[in-house]
XYZ file of C-alpha atoms in Angstrom:
213
model
C -117.213 -126.273 31.919
C -115.938 -124.148 34.887
C -117.229 -125.668 38.144
C -118.480 -128.703 36.382
C -116.819 -131.373 38.780
C -118.099 -129.279 41.954
C -121.447 -129.293 40.491
C -121.565 -133.071 39.717
C -120.336 -133.655 43.385
C -123.215 -131.634 44.761
C -125.665 -133.529 42.623
C -124.315 -136.779 43.670
C -124.488 -135.979 47.371
C -127.812 -134.244 47.016
C -129.416 -137.400 45.043
C -127.717 -139.814 47.482
C -129.261 -138.010 50.529
C -132.734 -137.930 48.925
C -132.720 -141.706 48.099
C -131.317 -142.340 51.659
C -134.125 -140.426 53.335
C -136.907 -141.778 51.372
C -135.600 -145.381 51.884
C -135.271 -144.988 55.570
C -138.422 -143.012 56.055
C -140.896 -144.158 53.388
C -143.932 -142.502 54.854
C -142.586 -139.137 55.693
C -139.503 -138.856 53.639
C -140.836 -136.241 51.180
C -141.987 -134.215 54.103
C -138.579 -134.365 55.802
C -136.811 -133.367 52.479
C -139.249 -130.386 52.081
C -138.464 -129.131 55.562
C -134.785 -129.821 55.983
C -132.246 -128.659 53.544
C -129.024 -130.454 52.455
C -126.286 -130.195 55.111
C -123.614 -127.419 54.943
C -120.889 -129.893 53.611
C -123.191 -130.670 50.583
C -124.195 -127.056 49.915
C -120.566 -126.090 50.017
C -120.124 -127.822 46.784
C -123.064 -125.907 45.110
C -121.389 -122.531 46.213
C -118.112 -123.574 45.081
C -119.531 -124.610 41.660
C -121.172 -121.241 41.317
C -117.962 -119.450 42.233
C -115.977 -121.345 39.660
C -118.664 -120.761 37.013
C -118.710 -116.943 37.805
C -115.110 -116.642 37.403
C -115.240 -118.649 34.092
C -117.610 -116.086 32.705
C -115.248 -113.384 33.344
C -112.191 -115.296 31.809
C -114.015 -116.732 28.705
C -114.550 -113.505 26.909
C -110.856 -112.379 27.060
C -109.470 -115.773 25.963
C -107.904 -116.010 22.506
C -104.543 -116.942 20.931
C -102.557 -114.784 23.383
C -104.401 -116.000 26.433
C -105.606 -119.622 26.980
C -107.884 -120.799 29.689
C -108.305 -124.332 31.084
C -111.111 -125.060 33.457
C -111.898 -127.690 36.051
C -108.567 -129.725 35.569
C -108.136 -133.158 37.435
C -104.813 -133.694 39.544
C -103.861 -137.167 38.618
C -103.868 -139.677 41.605
C -105.990 -137.310 43.651
C -109.697 -136.458 43.973
C -108.762 -132.684 44.003
C -108.803 -130.430 41.021
C -107.407 -127.261 39.808
C -110.178 -124.689 39.262
C -108.509 -122.668 36.444
C -105.240 -122.487 34.730
C -104.635 -119.310 32.650
C -101.774 -119.088 30.123
C -100.878 -115.647 28.952
C -97.805 -113.472 27.807
C -96.658 -112.999 31.428
C -96.734 -116.526 32.501
C -99.148 -119.398 33.857
C -101.645 -118.343 36.530
C -102.983 -121.075 38.834
C -106.315 -119.927 39.890
C -108.486 -121.260 42.768
C -111.951 -119.544 42.890
C -113.386 -119.023 46.313
C -116.935 -117.857 46.899
C -117.332 -115.908 50.365
C -120.261 -113.749 49.713
C -120.093 -110.380 51.550
C -116.826 -111.191 53.462
C -113.715 -109.330 53.249
C -110.259 -110.958 52.628
C -107.481 -109.275 54.784
C -103.755 -109.824 55.315
C -102.598 -110.159 58.886
C -98.857 -109.873 59.678
C -97.603 -111.204 63.064
C -94.091 -111.050 64.495
C -91.256 -109.443 62.324
C -88.961 -108.055 64.936
C -88.263 -110.446 67.775
C -90.253 -113.204 66.339
C -90.461 -114.709 62.778
C -92.641 -112.805 60.475
C -95.827 -114.692 59.681
C -98.409 -113.753 57.077
C -101.981 -114.850 57.536
C -105.073 -114.764 55.339
C -108.325 -113.744 57.082
C -111.645 -113.822 55.388
C -114.501 -112.286 57.431
C -112.319 -112.175 60.375
C -111.551 -116.025 60.408
C -108.148 -117.587 59.711
C -108.241 -119.107 56.211
C -104.474 -119.477 55.763
C -105.063 -123.252 54.717
C -106.143 -121.891 51.485
C -102.655 -120.388 50.895
C -101.051 -123.810 51.654
C -103.506 -125.597 49.265
C -102.382 -123.076 46.492
C -98.592 -123.608 47.200
C -99.299 -127.464 46.523
C -101.058 -126.643 43.277
C -98.305 -124.298 42.104
C -95.788 -126.876 42.944
C -97.496 -129.421 40.692
C -97.696 -127.083 37.752
C -94.122 -126.254 38.162
C -93.265 -130.064 38.128
C -95.417 -130.260 34.899
C -93.269 -127.642 33.338
C -89.887 -128.818 34.916
C -88.236 -128.290 31.463
C -89.482 -124.929 31.173
C -88.065 -123.235 34.328
C -87.981 -119.765 32.833
C -91.867 -119.732 32.647
C -93.264 -117.799 35.715
C -96.033 -119.638 37.621
C -98.277 -117.545 39.687
C -100.691 -118.774 42.529
C -103.737 -116.785 42.844
C -106.733 -116.992 45.290
C -109.690 -115.208 43.627
C -112.637 -114.335 45.703
C -115.942 -114.053 44.007
C -118.681 -111.799 45.516
C -116.424 -110.869 48.365
C -116.356 -107.391 50.030
C -113.474 -105.197 48.989
C -112.382 -101.644 49.707
C -113.117 -98.846 47.294
C -109.346 -98.356 46.831
C -106.669 -100.868 46.591
C -107.686 -104.140 48.067
C -105.631 -106.841 46.416
C -102.572 -108.151 48.293
C -100.385 -111.297 48.530
C -99.968 -113.768 51.350
C -96.735 -115.792 51.517
C -96.283 -115.371 47.757
C -99.894 -115.980 46.744
C -101.960 -113.150 45.177
C -105.425 -112.633 46.566
C -107.762 -110.649 44.527
C -111.214 -110.360 42.725
C -112.217 -111.578 39.188
C -111.951 -108.158 37.385
C -108.613 -107.572 38.893
C -107.426 -111.020 37.725
C -108.608 -110.196 34.365
C -106.502 -107.146 34.254
C -103.358 -109.001 35.475
C -103.546 -111.875 33.114
C -103.627 -109.695 30.191
C -100.578 -107.698 31.209
C -97.953 -107.883 28.525
C -95.037 -110.324 28.760
C -92.383 -112.117 26.768
C -94.293 -115.325 25.903
C -95.638 -115.372 22.189
C -98.893 -117.075 21.041
C -97.088 -120.195 19.892
C -95.327 -120.663 23.113
C -98.686 -119.998 24.877
C -100.409 -122.573 22.835
C -97.637 -125.156 23.522
C -97.822 -124.428 27.322
C -101.549 -124.823 27.252
C -101.255 -128.263 25.565
C -98.636 -129.366 28.010
C -100.864 -128.495 30.965
C -103.873 -130.031 29.279
C -102.139 -133.364 29.130
C -100.711 -132.949 32.684
C -103.944 -132.095 34.289
C -106.923 -133.857 32.129
C -110.506 -132.615 32.101
């Protein structure tokens, strides 16, 4: 299920907090839990799960023999995961779902003449370029898993759910990573390409083995 591991982590943290508060404050524990919400670090897991699930609902209806989708894949040797892997005729798409409701992703370019050109990702006016670095790591892992298939394109995508976008245009790339919204991603992954359904199925199985559920 898309967002399943993030939802599990939220429930684990939420339940652990409830147990801790009720143990430390047996008389007023229920009152404290009713008045004070989970900390932001815990609620972030719930928001992340909702974003991954919303993107999964966009991808599921278009999946089929020519477009395979893997959700919530574990990175071996790490507690991290890959939100979505989409395998279509135009290549493999490594997709990280981000939920920044009402905030606008933007590209900022600094330097370029006398200084080195630097591209930054802003979301709601804040520098979120670390998301781009994280996506580069995921793309590198997927390319390593397909090392004997160097001809297969691997695309890194940051997909912002419920973000604010301009009426015209809007999607862009930062340091080789595409930044867009769910419907735009659905259009992109269905573009025609050279990979045939049997090749797509083989790639799906290879990635399923490399990045388990």
